[in-house]
mmCIF file of C-alpha atoms and ligand atoms in Angstrom:
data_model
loop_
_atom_site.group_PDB
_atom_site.id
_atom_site.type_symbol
_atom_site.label_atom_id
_atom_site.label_comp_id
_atom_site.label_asym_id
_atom_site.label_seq_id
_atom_site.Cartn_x
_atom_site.Cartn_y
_atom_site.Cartn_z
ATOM 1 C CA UNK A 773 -37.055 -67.781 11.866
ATOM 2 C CA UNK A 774 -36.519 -64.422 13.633
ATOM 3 C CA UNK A 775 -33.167 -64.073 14.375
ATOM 4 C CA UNK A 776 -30.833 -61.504 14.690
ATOM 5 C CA UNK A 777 -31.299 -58.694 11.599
ATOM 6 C CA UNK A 778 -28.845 -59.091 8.504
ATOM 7 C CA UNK A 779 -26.360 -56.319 7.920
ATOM 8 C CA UNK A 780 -27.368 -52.890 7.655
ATOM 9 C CA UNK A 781 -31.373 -53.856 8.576
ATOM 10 C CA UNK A 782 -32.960 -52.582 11.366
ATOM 11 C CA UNK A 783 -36.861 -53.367 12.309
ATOM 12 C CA UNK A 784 -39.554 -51.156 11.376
ATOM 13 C CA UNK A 785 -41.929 -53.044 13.540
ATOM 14 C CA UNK A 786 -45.464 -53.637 11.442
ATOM 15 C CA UNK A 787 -45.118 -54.089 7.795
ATOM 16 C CA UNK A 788 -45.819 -51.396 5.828
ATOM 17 C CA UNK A 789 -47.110 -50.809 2.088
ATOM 18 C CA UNK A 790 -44.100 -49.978 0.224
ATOM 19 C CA UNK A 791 -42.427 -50.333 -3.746
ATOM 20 C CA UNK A 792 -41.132 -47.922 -5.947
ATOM 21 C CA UNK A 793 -42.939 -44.878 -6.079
ATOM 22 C CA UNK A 794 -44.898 -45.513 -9.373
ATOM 23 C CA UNK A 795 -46.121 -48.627 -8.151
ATOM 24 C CA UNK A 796 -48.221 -46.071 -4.913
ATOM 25 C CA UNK A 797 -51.549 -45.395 -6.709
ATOM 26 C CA UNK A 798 -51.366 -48.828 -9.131
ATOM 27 C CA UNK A 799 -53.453 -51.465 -7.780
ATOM 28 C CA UNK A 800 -54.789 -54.884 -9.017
ATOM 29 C CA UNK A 801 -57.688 -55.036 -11.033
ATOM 30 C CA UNK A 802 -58.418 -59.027 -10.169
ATOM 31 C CA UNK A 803 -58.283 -59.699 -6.558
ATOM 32 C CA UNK A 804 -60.377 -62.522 -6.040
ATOM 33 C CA UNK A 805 -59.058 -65.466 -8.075
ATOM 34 C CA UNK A 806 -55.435 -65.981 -8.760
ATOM 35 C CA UNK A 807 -54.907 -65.955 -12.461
ATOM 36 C CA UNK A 808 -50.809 -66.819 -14.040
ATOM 37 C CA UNK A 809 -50.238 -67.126 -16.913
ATOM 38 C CA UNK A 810 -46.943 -69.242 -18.094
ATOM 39 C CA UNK A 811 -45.182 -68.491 -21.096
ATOM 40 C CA UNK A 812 -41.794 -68.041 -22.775
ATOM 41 C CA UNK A 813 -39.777 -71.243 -23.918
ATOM 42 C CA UNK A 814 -42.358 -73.526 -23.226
ATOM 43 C CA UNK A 815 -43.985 -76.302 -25.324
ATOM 44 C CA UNK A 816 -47.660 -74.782 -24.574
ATOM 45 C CA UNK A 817 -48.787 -71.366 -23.068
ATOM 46 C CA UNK A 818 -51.004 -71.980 -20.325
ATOM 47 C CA UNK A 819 -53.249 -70.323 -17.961
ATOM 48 C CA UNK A 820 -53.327 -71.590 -13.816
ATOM 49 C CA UNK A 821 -55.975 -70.574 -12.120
ATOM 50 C CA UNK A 822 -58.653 -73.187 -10.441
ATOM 51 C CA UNK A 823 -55.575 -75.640 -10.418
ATOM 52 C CA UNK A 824 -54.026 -73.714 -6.904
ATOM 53 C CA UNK A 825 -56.504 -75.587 -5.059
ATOM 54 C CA UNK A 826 -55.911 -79.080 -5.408
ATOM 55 C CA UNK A 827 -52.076 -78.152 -3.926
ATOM 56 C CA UNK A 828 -50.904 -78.775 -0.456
ATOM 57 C CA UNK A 829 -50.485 -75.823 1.010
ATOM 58 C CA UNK A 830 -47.388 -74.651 3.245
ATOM 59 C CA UNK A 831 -46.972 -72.583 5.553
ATOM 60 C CA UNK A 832 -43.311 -70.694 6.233
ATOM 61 C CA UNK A 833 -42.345 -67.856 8.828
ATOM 62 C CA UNK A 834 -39.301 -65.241 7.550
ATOM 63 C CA UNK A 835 -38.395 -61.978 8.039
ATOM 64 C CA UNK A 836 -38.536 -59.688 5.419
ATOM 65 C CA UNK A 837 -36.153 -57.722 4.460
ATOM 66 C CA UNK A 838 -36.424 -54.326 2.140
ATOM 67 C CA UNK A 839 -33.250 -52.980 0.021
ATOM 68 C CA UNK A 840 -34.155 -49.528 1.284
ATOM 69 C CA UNK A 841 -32.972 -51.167 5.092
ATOM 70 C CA UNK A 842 -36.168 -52.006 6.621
ATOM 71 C CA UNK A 843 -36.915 -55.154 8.195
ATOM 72 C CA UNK A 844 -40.183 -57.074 9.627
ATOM 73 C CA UNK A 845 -39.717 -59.844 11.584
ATOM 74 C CA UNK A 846 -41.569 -62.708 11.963
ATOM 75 C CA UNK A 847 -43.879 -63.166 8.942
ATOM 76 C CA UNK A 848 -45.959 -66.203 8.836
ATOM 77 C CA UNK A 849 -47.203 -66.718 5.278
ATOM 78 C CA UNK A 850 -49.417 -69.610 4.144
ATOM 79 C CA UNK A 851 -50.197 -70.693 0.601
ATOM 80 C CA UNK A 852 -48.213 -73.210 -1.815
ATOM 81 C CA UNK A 853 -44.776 -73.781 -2.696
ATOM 82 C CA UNK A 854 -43.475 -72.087 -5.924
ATOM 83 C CA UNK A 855 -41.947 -75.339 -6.495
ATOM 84 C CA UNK A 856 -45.106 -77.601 -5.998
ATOM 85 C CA UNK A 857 -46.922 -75.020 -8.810
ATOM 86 C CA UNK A 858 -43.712 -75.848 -10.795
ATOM 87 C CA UNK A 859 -43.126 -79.536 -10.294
ATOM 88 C CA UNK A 860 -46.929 -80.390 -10.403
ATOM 89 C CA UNK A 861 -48.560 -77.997 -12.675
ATOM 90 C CA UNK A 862 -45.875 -75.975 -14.861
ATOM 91 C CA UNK A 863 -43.668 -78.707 -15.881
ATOM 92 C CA UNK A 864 -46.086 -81.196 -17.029
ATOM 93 C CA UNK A 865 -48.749 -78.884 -19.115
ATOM 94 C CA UNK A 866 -46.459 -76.157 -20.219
ATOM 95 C CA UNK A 867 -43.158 -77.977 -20.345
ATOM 96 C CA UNK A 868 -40.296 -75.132 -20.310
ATOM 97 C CA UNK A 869 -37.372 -76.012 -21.659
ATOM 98 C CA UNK A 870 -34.938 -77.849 -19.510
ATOM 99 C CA UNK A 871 -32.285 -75.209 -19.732
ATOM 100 C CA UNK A 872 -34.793 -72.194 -19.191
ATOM 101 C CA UNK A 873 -33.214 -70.890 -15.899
ATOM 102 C CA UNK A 874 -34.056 -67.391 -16.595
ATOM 103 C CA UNK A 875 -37.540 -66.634 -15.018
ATOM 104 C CA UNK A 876 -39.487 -63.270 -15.296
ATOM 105 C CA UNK A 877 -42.144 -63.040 -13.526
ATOM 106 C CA UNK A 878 -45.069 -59.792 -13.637
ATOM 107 C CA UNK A 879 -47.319 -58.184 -11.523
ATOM 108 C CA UNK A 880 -50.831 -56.632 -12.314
ATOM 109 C CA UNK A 881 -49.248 -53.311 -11.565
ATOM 110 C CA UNK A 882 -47.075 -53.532 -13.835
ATOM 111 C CA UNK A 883 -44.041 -54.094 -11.684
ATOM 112 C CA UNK A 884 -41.778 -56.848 -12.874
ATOM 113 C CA UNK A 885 -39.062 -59.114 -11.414
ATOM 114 C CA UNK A 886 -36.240 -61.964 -12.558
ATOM 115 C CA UNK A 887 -34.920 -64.101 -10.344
ATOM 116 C CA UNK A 888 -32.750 -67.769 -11.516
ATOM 117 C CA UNK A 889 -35.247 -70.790 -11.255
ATOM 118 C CA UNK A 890 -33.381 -72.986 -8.749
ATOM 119 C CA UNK A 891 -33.473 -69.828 -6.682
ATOM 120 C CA UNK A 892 -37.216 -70.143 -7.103
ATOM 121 C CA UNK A 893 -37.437 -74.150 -6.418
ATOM 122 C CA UNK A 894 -35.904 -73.521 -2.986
ATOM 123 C CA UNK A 895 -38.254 -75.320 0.168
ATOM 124 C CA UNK A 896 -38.905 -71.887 1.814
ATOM 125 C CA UNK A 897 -40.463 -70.009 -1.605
ATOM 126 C CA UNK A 898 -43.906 -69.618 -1.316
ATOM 127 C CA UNK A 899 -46.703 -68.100 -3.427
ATOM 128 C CA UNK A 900 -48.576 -66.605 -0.292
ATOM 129 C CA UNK A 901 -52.563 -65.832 -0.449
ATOM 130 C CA UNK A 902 -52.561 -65.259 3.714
ATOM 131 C CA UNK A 903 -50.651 -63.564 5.550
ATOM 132 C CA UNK A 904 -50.206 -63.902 9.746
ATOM 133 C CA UNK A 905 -53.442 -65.944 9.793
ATOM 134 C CA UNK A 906 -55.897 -63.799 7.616
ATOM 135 C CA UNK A 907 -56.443 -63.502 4.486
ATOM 136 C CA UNK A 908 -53.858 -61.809 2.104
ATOM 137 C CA UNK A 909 -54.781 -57.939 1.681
ATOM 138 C CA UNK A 910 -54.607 -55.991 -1.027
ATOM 139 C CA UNK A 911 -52.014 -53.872 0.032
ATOM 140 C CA UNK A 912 -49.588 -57.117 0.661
ATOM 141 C CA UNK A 913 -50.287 -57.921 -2.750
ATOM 142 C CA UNK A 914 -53.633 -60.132 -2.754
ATOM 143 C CA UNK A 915 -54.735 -62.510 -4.550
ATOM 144 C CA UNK A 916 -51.737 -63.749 -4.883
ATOM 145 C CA UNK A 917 -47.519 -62.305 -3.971
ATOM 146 C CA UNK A 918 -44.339 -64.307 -4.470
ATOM 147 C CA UNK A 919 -42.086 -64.214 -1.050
ATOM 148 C CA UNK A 920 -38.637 -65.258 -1.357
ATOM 149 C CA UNK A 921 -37.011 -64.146 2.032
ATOM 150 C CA UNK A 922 -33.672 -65.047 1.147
ATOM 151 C CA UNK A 923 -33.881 -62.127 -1.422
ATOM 152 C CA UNK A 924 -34.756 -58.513 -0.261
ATOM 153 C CA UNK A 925 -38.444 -57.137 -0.847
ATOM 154 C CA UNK A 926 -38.492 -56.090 -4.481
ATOM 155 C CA UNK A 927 -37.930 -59.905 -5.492
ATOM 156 C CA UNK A 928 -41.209 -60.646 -3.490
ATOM 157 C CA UNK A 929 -43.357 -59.640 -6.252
ATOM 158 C CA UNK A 930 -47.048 -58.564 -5.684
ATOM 159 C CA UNK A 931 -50.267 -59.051 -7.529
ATOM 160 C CA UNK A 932 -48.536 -61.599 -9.787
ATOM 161 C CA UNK A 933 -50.208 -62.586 -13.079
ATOM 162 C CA UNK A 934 -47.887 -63.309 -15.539
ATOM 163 C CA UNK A 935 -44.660 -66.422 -15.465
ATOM 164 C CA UNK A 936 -42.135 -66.687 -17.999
ATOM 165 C CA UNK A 937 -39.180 -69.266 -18.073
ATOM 166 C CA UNK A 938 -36.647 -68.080 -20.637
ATOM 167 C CA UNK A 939 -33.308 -69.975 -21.825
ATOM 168 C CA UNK A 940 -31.469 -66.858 -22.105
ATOM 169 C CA UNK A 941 -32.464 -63.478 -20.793
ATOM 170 C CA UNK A 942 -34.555 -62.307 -24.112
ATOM 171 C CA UNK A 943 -33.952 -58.861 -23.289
ATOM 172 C CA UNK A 944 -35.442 -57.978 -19.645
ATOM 173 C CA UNK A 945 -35.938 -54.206 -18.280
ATOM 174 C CA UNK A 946 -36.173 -53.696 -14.993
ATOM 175 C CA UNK A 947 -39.014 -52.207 -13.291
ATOM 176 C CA UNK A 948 -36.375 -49.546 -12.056
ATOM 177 C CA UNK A 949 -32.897 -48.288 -13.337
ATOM 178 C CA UNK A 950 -30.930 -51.019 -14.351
ATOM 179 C CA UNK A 951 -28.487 -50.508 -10.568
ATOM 180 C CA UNK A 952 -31.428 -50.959 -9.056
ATOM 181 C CA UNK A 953 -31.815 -54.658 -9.249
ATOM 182 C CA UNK A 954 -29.845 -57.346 -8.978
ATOM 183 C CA UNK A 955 -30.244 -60.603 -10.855
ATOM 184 C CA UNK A 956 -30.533 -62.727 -7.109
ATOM 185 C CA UNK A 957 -30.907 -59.733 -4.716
ATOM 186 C CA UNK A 958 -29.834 -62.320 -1.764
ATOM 187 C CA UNK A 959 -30.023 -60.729 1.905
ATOM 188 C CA UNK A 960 -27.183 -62.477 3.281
ATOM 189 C CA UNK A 961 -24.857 -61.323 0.461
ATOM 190 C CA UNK A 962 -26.016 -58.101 0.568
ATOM 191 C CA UNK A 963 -26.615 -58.079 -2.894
ATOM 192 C CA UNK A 964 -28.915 -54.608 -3.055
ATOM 193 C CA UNK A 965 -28.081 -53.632 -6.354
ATOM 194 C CA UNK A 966 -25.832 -53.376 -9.334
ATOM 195 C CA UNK A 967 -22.575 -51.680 -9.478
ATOM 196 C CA UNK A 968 -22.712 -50.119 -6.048
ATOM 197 C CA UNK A 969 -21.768 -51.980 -2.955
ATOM 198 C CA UNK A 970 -24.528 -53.056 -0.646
ATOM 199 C CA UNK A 971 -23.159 -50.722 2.035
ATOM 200 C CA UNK A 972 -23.734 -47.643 0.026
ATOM 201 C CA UNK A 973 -27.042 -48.309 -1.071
ATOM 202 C CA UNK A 974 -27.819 -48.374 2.241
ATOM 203 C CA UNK A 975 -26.896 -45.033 2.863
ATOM 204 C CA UNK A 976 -28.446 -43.951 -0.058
ATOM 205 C CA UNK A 977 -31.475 -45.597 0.044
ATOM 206 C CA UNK A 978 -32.691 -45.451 3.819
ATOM 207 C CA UNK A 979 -33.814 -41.591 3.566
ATOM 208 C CA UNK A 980 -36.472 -42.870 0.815
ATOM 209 C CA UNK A 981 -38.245 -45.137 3.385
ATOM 210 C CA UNK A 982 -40.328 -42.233 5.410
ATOM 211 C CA UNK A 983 -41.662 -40.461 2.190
ATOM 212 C CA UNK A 984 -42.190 -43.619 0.438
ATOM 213 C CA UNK A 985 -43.932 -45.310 3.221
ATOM 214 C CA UNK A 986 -46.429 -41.998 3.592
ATOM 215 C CA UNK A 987 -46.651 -41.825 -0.314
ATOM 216 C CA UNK A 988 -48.154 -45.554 -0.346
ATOM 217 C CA UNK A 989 -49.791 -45.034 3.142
ATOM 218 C CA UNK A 990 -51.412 -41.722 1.394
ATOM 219 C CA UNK A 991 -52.490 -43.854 -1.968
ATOM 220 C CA UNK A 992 -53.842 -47.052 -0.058
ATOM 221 C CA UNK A 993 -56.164 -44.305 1.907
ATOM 222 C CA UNK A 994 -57.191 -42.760 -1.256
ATOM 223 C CA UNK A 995 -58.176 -45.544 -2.746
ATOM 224 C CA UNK A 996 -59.984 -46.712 0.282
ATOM 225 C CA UNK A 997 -62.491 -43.647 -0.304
ATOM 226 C CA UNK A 998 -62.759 -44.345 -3.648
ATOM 227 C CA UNK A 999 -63.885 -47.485 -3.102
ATOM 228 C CA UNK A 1000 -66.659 -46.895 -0.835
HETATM 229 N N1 MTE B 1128 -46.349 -55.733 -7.671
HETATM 230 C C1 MTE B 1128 -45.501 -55.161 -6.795
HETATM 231 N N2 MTE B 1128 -44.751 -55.952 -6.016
HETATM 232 C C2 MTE B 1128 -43.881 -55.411 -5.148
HETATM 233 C C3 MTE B 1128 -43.717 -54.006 -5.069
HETATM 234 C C4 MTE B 1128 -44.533 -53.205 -5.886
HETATM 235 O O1 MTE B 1128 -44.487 -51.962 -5.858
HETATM 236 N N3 MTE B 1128 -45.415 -53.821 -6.744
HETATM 237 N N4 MTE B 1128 -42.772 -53.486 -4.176
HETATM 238 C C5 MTE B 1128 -41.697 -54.387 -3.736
HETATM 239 C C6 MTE B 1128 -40.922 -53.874 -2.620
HETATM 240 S S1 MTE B 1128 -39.690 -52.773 -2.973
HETATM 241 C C7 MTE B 1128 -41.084 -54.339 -1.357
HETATM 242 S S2 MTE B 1128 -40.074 -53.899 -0.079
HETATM 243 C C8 MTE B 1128 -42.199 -55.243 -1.027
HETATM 244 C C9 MTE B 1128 -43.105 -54.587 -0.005
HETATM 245 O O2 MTE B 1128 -44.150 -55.448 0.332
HETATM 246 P P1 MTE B 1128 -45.384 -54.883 1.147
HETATM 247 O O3 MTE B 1128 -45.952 -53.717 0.386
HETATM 248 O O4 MTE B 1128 -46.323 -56.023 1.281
HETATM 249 O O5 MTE B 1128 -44.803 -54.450 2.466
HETATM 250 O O6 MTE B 1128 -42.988 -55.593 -2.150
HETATM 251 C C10 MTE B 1128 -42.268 -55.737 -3.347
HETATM 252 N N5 MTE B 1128 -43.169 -56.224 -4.352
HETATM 253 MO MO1 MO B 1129 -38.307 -52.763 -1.094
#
């Protein structure tokens, strides 16, 4: 729960859009129904979609915590466990591998993450479709987002579509320079980034929030008009 910020976060107050700045003007082309589909070392490629709904669903409440510093306290996000998807869908149609520990998992925007499985399985990992008591928007990544508050915002993938569980890393790029993300990202560590120490990132990174948050603010509006 909300408690007092980790090192080098302070509170922006209400959550804003935000990603790397190629991600602004990219939005999901399926809203409505979740759609994943699981690949990799697996014994069977499959394709979740209706299944979600015969889950119990969860509910947890985090903060959330951006690499670029900012934090927003106090999320309540309802949907299902990543682990109930796993242990009651994933494991018994598409059986990965037992040693496949190395998940990649991709968004409709073309963003991509990795994160370890057991990082995944954790009780307070959630594959959110509401957020704060309403439905998930489309800017917080609707239909369906990956939150993971132990790990800072780029690990909480939006728009997700696409799960792979791979033995070994078969080769994965990062959505942004190769620094830029770490393979666990975990708040408490401060584990930002690659290379550089948590600390400097922060210096480096907090003077990106202000344009970034207007460039997504600016794109979210645009497409609002285009819509109508
Ligand atoms: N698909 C997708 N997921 C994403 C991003 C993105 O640009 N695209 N940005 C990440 C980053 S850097 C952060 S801080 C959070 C921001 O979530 P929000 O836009 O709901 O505030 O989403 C993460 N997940
Ligand atoms: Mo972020």
């Amino acid at each position: 729960m909300t408690s007092e910020l980790p090192k080098g976060q302070f509170d922006i107050g209400k959550m804003p859009r935000f990603g790397l700045s190629q991600f602004a003007d990219r939005f999901p082309t399926q809203t409505r129904t979740p759609q994943i589909h699981i690949s990799g070392d697996v014994a069977q490629e499959i394709v979740l979609e209706d299944q979600f709904a015969a889950l119990p669903r969860s509910t947890i409440v985090a903060d959330f915590h951006c690499v670029t510093t900012w934090s927003s306290l106090g999320k309540k996000w309802e949907g299902i466990l990543f682990k109930d998807v796993y242990e009651k869908l994933i494991s018994p149609r598409a059986k990965p591998d037992n040693h496949a520990q190395f998940v990649i998992i991709k968004a409709q925007d073309g963003a991509r993450i990795s994160l370890p499985l057991d990082d995944l399985l954790k009780d307070n990992v959630i594959l959110a479709d509401r957020l704060d008591g309403e439905p998930l928007s489309e800017a917080h990544g609707a239909p369906l987002r990956l939150v993971a508050p132990d790990h800072y915002g780029y690990k909480n993938l939006k728009y997700i579509n696409r799960i792979a569980f791979h033995v070994k890393d078969p080769g994965y790029r990062p959505s942004s320079f190769r620094f830029m993300e770490h393979p666990r990202a975990r708040v408490a560590f401060e584990e930002r980034g690659l290379i550089f120490p948590g600390w400097l990132l922060r210096y480096a990174y907090r003077p990106l929030i202000k344009p970034t948050v207007r460039l997504f603010a600016r794109a979210s509006n645009q497409r609002a008009r285009d819509i109508e």
